[in-house]
Short mmCIF file of C-alpha atoms and ligand atoms in Angstrom, two decimals:
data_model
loop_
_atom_site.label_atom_id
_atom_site.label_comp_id
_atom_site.label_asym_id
_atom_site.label_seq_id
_atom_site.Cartn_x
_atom_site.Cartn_y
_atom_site.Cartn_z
CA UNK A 20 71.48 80.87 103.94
CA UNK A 21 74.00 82.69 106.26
CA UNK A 22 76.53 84.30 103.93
CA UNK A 23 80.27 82.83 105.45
CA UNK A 24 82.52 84.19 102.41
CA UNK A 25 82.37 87.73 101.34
CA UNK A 26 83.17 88.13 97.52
CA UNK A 27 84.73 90.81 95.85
CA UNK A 28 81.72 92.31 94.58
CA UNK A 29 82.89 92.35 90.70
CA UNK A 30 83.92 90.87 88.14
CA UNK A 31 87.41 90.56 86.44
CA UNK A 32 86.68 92.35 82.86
CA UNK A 33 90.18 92.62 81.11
CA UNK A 34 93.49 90.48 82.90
CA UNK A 35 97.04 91.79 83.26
CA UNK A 36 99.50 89.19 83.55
CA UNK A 37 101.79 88.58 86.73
CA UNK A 38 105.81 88.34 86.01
CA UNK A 39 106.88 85.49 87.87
CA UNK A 40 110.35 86.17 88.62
CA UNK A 41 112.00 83.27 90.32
CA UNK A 42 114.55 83.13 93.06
CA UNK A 43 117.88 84.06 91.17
CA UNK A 44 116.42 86.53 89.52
CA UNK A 45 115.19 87.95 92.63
CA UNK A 46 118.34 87.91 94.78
CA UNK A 47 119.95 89.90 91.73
CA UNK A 48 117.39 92.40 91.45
CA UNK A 49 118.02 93.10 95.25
CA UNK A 50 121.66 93.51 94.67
CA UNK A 51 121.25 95.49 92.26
CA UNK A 52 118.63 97.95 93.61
CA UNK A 53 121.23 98.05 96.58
CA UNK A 54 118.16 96.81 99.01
CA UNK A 55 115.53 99.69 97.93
CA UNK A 56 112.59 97.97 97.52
CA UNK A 57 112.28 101.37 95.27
CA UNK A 58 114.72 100.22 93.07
CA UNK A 59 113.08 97.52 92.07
CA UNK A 60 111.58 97.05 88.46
CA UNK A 61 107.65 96.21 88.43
CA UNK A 62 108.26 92.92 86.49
CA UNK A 63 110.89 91.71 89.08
CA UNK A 64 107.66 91.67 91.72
CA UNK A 65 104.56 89.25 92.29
CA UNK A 66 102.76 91.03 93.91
CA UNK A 67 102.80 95.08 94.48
CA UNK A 68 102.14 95.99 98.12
CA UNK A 69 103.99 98.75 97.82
CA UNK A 70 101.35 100.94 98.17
CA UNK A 71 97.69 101.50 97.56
CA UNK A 72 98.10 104.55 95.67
CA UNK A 73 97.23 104.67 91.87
CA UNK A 74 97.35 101.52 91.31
CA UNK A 75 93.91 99.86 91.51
CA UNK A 76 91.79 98.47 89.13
CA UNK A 77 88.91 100.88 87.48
CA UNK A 78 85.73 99.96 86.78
CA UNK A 79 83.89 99.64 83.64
CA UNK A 80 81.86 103.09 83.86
CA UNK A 81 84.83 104.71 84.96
CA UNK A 82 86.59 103.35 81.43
CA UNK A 83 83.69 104.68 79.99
CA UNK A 84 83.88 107.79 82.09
CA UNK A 85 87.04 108.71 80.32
CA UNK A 86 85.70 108.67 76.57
CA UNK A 87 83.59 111.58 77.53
CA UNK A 88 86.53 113.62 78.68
CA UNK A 89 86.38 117.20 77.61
CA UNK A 90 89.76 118.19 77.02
CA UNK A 91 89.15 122.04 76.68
CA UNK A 92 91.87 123.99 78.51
CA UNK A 93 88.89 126.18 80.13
CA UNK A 94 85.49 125.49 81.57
CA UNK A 95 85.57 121.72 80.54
CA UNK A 96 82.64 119.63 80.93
CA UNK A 97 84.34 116.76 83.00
CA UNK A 98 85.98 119.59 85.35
CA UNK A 99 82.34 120.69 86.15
CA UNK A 100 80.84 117.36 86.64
CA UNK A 101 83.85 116.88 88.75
CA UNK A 102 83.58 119.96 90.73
CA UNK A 103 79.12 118.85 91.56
CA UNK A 104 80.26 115.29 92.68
CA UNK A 105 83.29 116.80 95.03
CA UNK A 106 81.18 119.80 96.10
CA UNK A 107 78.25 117.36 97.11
CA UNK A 108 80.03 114.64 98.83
CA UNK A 109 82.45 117.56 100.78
CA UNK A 110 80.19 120.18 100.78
CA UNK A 111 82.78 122.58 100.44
CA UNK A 112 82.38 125.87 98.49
CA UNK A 113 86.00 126.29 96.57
CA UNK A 114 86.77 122.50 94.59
CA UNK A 115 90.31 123.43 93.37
CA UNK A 116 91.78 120.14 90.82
CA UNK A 117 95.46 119.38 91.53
CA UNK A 118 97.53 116.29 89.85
CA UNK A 119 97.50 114.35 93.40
CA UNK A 120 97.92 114.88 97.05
CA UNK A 121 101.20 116.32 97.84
CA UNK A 122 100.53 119.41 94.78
CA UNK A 123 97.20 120.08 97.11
CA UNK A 124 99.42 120.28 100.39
CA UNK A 125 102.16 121.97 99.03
CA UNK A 126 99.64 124.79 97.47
CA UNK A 127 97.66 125.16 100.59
CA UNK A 128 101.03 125.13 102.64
CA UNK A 129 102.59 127.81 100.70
CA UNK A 130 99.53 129.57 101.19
CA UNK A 131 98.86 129.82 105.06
CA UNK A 132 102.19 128.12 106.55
CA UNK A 133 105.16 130.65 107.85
CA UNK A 134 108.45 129.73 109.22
CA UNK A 135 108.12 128.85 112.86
CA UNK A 136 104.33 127.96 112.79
CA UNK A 137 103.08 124.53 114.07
CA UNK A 138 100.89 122.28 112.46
CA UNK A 139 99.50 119.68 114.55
CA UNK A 140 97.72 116.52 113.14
CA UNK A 141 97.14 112.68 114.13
CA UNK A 142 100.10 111.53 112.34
CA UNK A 143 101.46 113.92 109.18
CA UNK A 144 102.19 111.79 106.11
CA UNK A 145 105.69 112.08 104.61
CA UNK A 146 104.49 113.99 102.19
CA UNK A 147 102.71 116.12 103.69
CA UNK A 148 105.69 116.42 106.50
CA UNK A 149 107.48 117.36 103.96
CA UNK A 150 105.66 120.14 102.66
CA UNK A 151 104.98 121.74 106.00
CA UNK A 152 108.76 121.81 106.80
CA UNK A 153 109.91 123.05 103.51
CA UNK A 154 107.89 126.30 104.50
CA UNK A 155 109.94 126.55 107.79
CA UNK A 156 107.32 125.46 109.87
CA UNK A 157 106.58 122.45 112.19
CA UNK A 158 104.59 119.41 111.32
CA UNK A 159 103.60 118.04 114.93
CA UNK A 160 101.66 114.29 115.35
CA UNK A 161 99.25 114.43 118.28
CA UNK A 162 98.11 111.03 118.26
CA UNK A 163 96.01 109.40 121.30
CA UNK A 164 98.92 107.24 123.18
CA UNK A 165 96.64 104.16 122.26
CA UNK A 166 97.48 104.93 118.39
CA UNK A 167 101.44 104.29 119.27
CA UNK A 168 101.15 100.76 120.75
CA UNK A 169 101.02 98.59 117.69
CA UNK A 170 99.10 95.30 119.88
CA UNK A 171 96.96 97.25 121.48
CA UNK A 172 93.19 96.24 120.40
CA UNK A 173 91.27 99.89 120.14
CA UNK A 174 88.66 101.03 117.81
CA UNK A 175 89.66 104.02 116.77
CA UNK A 176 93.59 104.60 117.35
CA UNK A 177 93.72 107.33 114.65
CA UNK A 178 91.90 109.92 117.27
CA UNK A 179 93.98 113.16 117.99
CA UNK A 180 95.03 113.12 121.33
CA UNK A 181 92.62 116.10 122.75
CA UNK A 182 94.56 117.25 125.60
CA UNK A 183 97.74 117.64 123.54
CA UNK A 184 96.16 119.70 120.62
CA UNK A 185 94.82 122.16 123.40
CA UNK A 186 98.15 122.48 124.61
CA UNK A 187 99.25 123.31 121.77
CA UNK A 188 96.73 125.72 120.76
CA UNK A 189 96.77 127.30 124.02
CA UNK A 190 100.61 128.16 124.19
CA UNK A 191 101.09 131.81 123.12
CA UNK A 192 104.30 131.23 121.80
CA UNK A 193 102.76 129.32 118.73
CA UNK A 194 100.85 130.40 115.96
CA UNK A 195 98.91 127.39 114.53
CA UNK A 196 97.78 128.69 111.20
CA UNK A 197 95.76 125.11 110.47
CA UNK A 198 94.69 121.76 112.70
CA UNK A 199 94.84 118.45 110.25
CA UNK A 200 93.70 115.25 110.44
CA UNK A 201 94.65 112.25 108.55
CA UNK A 202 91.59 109.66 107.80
CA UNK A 203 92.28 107.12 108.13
CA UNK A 204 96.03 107.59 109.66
CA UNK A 205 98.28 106.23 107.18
CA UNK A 206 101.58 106.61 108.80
CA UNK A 207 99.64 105.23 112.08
CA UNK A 208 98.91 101.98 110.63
CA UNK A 209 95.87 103.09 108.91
CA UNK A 210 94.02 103.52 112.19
CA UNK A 211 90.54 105.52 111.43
CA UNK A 212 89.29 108.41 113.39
CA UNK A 213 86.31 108.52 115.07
CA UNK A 214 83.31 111.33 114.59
CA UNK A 215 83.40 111.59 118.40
CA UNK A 216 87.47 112.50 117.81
CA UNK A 217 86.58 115.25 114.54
CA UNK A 218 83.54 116.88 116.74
CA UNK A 219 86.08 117.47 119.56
CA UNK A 220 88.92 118.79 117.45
CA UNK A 221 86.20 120.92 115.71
CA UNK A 222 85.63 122.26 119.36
CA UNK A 223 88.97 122.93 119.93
CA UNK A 224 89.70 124.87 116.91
CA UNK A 225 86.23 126.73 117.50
CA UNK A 226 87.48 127.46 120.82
CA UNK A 227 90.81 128.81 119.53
CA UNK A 228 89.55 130.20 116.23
CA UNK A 229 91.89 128.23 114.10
CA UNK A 230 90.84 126.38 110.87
CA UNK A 231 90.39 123.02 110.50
CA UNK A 232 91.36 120.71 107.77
CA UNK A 233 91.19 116.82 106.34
CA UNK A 234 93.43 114.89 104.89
CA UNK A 235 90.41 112.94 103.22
CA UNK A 236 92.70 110.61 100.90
CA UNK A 237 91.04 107.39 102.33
CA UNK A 238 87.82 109.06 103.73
CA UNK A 239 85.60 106.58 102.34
CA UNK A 240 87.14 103.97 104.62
CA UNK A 241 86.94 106.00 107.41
CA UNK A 242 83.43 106.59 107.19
CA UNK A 243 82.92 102.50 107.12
CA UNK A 244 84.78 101.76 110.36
CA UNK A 245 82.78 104.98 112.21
CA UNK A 246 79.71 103.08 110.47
CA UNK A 247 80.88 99.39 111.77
CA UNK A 248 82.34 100.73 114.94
CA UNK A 249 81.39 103.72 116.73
CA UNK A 250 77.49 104.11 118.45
CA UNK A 251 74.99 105.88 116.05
CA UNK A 252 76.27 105.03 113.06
CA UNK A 253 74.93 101.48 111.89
CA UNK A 254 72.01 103.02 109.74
CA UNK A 255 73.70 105.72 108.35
CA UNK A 256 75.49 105.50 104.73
CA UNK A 257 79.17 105.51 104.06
CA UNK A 258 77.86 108.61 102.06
CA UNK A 259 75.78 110.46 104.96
CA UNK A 260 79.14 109.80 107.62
CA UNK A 261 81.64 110.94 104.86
CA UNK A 262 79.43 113.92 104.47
CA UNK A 263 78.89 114.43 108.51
CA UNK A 264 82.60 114.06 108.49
CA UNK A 265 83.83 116.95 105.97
CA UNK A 266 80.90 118.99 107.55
CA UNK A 267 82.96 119.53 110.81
CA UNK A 268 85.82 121.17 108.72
CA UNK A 269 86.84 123.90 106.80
CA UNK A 270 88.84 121.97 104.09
CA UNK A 271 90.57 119.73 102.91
CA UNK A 272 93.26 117.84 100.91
CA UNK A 273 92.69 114.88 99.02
CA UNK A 274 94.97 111.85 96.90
CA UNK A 275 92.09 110.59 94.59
CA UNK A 276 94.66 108.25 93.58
CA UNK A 277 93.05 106.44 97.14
CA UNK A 278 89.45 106.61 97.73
CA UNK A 279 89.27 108.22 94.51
CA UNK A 280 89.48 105.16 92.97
CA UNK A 281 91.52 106.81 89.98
CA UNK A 282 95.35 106.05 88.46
CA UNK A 283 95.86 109.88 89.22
CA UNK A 284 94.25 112.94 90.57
CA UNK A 285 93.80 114.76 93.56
CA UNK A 286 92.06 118.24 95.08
CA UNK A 287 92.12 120.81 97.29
CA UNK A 288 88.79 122.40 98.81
CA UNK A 289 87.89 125.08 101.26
CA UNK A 290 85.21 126.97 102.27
CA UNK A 291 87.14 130.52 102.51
CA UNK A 292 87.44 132.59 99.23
CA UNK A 293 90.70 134.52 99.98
CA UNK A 294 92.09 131.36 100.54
CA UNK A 295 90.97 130.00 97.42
CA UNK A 296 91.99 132.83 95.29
CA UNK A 297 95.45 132.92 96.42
CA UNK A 298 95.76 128.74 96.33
CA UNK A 299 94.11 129.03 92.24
CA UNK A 300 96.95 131.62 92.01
CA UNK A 301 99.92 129.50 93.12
CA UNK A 302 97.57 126.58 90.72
CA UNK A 303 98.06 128.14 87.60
CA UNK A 304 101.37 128.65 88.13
CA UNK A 305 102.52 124.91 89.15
CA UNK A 306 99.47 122.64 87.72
CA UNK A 307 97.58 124.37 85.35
CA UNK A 308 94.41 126.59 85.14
CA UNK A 309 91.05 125.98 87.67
CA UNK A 310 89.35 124.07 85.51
CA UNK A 311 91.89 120.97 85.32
CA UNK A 312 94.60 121.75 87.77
CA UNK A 313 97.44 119.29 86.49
CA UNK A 314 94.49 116.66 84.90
CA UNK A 315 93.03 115.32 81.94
CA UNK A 316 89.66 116.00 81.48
CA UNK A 317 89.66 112.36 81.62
CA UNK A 318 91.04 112.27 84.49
CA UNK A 319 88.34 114.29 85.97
CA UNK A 320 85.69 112.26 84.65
CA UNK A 321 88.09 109.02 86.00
CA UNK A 322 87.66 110.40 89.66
CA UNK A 323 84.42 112.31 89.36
CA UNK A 324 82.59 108.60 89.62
CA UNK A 325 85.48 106.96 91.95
CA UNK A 326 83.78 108.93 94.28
CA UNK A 327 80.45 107.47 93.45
CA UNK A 328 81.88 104.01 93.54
CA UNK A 329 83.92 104.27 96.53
CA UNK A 330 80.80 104.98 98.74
CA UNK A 331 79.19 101.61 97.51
CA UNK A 332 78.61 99.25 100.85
CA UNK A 333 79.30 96.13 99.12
CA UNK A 334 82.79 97.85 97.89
CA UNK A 335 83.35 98.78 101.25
CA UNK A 336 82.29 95.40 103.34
CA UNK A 337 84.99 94.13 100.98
CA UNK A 338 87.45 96.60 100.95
CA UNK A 339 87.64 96.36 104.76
CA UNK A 340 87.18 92.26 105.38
CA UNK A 341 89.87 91.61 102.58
CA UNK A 342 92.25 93.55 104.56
CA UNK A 343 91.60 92.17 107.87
CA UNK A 344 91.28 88.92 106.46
CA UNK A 345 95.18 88.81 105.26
CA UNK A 346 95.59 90.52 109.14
CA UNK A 347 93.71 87.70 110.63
CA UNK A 348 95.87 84.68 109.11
CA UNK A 349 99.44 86.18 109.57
CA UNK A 350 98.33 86.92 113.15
CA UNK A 351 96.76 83.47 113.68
CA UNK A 352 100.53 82.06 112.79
CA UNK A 353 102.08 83.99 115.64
CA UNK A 354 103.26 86.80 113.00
CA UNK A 355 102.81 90.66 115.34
CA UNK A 356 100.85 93.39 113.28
CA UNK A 357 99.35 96.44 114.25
CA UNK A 358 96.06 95.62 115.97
CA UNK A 359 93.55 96.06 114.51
CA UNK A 360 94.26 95.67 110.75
CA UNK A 361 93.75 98.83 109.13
CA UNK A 362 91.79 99.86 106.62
CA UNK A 363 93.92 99.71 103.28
CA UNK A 364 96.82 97.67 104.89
CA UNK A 365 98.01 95.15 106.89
CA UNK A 366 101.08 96.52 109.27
CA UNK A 367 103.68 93.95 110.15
CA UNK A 368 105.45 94.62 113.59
CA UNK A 369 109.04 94.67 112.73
CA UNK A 370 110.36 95.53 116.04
CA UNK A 371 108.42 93.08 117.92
CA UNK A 372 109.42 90.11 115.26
CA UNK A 373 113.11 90.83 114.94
CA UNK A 374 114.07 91.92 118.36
CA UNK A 375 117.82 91.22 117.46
CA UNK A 376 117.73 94.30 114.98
CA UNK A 377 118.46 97.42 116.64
CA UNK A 378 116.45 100.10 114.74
CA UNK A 379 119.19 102.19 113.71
CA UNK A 380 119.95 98.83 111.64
CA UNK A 381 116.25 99.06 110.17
CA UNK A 382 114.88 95.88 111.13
CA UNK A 383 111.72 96.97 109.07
CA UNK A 384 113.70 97.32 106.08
CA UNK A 385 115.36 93.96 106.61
CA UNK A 386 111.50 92.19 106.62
CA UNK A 387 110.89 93.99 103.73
CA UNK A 388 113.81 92.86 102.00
CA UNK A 389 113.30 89.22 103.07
CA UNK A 390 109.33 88.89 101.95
CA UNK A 391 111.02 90.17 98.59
CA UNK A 392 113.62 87.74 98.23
CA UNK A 393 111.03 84.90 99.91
CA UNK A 394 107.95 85.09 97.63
CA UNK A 395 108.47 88.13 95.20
CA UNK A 396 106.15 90.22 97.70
CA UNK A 397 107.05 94.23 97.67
CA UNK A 398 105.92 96.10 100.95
CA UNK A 399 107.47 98.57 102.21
CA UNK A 400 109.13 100.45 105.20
CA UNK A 401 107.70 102.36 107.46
CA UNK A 402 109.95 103.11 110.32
CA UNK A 403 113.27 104.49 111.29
CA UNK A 404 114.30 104.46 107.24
CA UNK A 405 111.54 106.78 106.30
CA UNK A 406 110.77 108.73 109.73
CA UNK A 407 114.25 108.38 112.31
CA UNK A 408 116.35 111.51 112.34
CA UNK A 409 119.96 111.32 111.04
CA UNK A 410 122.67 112.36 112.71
CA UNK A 411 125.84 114.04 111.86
CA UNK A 412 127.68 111.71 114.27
CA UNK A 413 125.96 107.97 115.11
CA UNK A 414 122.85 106.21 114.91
CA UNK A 415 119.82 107.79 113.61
CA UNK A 416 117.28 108.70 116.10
CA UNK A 417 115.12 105.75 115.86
CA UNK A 418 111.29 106.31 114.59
CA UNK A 419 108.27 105.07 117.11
CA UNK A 420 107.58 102.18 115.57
CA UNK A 421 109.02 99.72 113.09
CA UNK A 422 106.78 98.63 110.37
CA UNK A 423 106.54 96.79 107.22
CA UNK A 424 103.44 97.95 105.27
CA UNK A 425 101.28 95.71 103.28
CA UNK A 426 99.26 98.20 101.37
CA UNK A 427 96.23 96.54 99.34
CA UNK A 428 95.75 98.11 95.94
CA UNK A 429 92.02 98.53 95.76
CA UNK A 430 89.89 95.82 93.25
CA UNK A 431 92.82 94.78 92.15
CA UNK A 432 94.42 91.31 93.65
CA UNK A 433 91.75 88.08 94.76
CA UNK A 434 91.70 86.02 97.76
CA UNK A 435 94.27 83.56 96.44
CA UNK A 436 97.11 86.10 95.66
CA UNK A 437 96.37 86.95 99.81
CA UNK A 438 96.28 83.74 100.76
CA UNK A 439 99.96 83.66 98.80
CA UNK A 440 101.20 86.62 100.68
CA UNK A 441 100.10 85.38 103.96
CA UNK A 442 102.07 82.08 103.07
CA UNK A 443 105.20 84.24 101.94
CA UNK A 444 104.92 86.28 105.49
CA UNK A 445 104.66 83.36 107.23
CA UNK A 446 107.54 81.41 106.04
CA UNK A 447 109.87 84.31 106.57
CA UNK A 448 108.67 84.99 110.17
CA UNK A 449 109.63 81.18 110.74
CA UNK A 450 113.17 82.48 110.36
CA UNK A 451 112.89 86.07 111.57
CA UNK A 452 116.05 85.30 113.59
CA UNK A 453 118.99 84.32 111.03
CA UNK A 454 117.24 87.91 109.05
CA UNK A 455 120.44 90.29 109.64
CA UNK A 456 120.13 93.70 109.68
CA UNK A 457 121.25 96.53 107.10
CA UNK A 458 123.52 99.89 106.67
CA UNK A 459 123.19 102.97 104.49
CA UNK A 460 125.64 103.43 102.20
CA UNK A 461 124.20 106.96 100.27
CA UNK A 462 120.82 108.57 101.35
CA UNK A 463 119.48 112.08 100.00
CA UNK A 464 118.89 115.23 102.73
CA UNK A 465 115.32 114.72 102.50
CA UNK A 466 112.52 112.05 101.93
CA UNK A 467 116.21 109.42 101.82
CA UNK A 468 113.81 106.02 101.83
CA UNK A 469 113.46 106.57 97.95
CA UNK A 470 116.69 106.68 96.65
CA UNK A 471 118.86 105.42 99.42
CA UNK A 472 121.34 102.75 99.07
CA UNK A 473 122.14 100.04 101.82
CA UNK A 474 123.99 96.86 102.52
CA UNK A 475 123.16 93.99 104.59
CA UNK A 476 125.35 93.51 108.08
CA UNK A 477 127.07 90.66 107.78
N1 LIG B 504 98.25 112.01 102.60
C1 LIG B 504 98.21 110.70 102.87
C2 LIG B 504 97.58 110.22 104.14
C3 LIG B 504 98.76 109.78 101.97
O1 LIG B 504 98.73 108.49 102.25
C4 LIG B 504 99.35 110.27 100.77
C5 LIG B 504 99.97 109.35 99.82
C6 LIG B 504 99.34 111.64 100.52
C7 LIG B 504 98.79 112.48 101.46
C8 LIG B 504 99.96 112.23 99.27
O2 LIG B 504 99.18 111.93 98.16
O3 LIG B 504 100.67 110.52 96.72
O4 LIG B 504 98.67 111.68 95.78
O5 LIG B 504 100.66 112.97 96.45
N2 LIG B 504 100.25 108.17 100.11
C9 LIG B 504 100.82 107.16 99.25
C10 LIG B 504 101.10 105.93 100.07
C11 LIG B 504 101.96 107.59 98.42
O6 LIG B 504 101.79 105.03 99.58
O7 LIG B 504 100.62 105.85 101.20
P1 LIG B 504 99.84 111.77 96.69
#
């Protein structure tokens, strides 16, 4: 029998209710968060799109895992049957534990980053934007131009853009003390990168003798779409391409509270020692000695078989379907996303849906607000709010796109709670024109979208 419906390839083992906040409720929740979806209390939300970090469901052996932590401060068990599972999927030499993502970047950044470098990538995540510019240097996106049109239907739109990463390697004014890239692109609507696209920036930084390193937080679903999409790839396992893919660089940094499958955790690996040493140096002085770097043991044993699980192909055929499946029926009902759906998110098109909303008045941030106040639904903004520049005097320089992100928490929400957000979405696009548009009223210097307040235009 041909197999029509793909389903999620487990089983619900212990339930966590859903707060069902109604309407009133709702529109006060808003006023009093000042329109940050931030602001908002988990039990004033239906359902949590806010992001797909932390917060998906763990498995059974993974429960299981974390009975057998070892919580000695040095040379604990779970660290080392961490570090063999990381060392064998990355291949990597140096497996260095940190408490999530941004403590690996801003260890390795500290590290090899000076004021006035540039470091190029796909498209830098906030965080790790963030990071790079505290140390004074430049965090530059060198996307293919494909990867900035949101309708555009192209397999891999995460791909560096190879003629402007030579450029930049090639102008002796710059010193480029790393190349990243971001799989899949995150900030780029989740786009994945091809192996064609990592060979060639391998090349590149061969040519120029510059390191090269991954920002592997949702590597996993990378390697699927190179496996469903690019020539060579169909008989290979998510675990061979993930493995083919850290191969061609020299490190990397890694959220394990993504394709880690874990409610924390994260690392930082590299092949060269010096580097190492002086990154464990900086470790035990911000997360905590090499052997748990800012974790549990638990935790360690938590992530150490996420990695196992995330490789799984019926995980994976899931993972990536139940995405594009939400993608598929907002787009059938005329609603503009980023083409194709991504891998852990679906990427509403702000700009394109609320023309009437000039960015500086965040028409992303006005969806967001309205699929809120519509169906209890929490995405979030990712446009001129999180990425324009400010200005001393007048509008912020607007961002290059507009977009309301959808972001799946992994094994955690079933067909029929998408089927409810695709409803939600729907019903507000039907009146994307009476949406109005939105002022800041306080914002912080840097990374503003989390605490800012705003007010709605009238
Ligand atoms: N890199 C990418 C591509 C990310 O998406 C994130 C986090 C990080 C680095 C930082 O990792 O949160 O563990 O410190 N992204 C989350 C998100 C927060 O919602 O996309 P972290």
């Amino acid at each position: 029998m041909p197999q029509h419906v793909i389903i999620e390839p487990f089983r619900v083992h212990t339930v966590e209710a859903i707060a069902m906040p109604g309407r009133d409720q709702r529109e006060n929740a808003l006023q009093r968060s000042h329109y940050n979806l931030f602001g908002l209390h988990a039990d004033e939300v239906i359902i949590d799109l806010l992001t797909d970090s932390g917060t998906g469901a763990m498995s059974t052996k993974q429960w299981a895992g974390m009975m057998l932590g070892d919580e000695s401060y040095a040379g604990s068990r779970s660290f080392f049957k961490f570090d063999s599972v990381v060392r064998d999927l990355t291949g990597f030499s140096e497996i260095i534990p940190t408490h999530q993502g941004r403590a690996a970047e801003k260890i390795l950044f500290s590290v090899v980053a000076n004021e006035g470098d540039v470091i190029p990538s796909n498209t830098h995540f906030d965080t790790t934007r963030a990071n790079i510019e505290y140390q004074g240097a430049e965090a530059r996106d060198v996307v293919k131009h494909e990867g900035l049109d949101p309708a555009l239907i192209a397999p891999f739109k995460g791909d560096i853009d190879l003629d402007a990463l030579r450029a930049t390697l090639a102008d002796p004014s710059i010193n480029v003390p790393l190349v990243m890239c971001t799989v899949t692109n995150n900030s780029g609507g989740g786009q994945p990168v091809s192996m064609a696209n990592l060979k060639g920036i391998r090349a590149l930084c061969d040519e120029f003798g510059v390191p090269f390193f991954l920002d592997a937080c949702r590597f996993a679903e990378n390697a699927w779409f190179i496996k469903t999409r690019e020539d060579g790839y169909a008989d290979k396992t998510p675990k061979e391409i993930a493995q083919e893919m850290f191969s061609l660089a020299d490190g990397c940094t890694m959220s394990a509270k993504k394709d880690g499958l874990a409610n924390i955790g994260g690392f930082l690996a590299v092949n060269d020692s010096d580097i190492a040493a002086q990154c464990r140096n900086i470790l035990i002085l911000t997360e905590g000695f090499p052997t748990y770097g800012g974790l549990a043991g638990y935790d360690l044993e938590a992530v150490a078989q996420g990695l196992v699980e995330v490789l799984d192909e019926n995980y994976l055929h899931y993972r990536i379907r139940s995405v594009e499946y939400l993608g598929e029926k907002v787009s059938a009902a005329g609603v503009p996303i980023v083409k194709p759906t991504g891998g852990h998110a679906v990427y509403l098109d702000a700009k394109a849906l609320l023309p009437h909303i000039a960015p500086h008045e965040y028409p992303a941030q006005a969806l967001a607000v309205e699929l809120y106040r519509e169906g209890g639904v929490r995405g979030v903004e990712i446009g001129t709010l999180m990425f324009g520049t400010p200005q001393e005097e007048g509008p912020d320089l607007p961002a290059q796109m507009e977009l309301v992100r959808l972001a799946i928490p992994r094994r955690m929400y079933t067909q029929s709670h998408i089927d409810y957000v695709a409803e939600v979405v729907i019903a507000v696009a039907q009146r994307a024109s009476e949406i109005p548009g939105y002022r800041i009223t306080e914002q912080a210097p840097w990374l503003r979208h989390f605490t800012m307040k705003l007010e709605p235009l009238s």
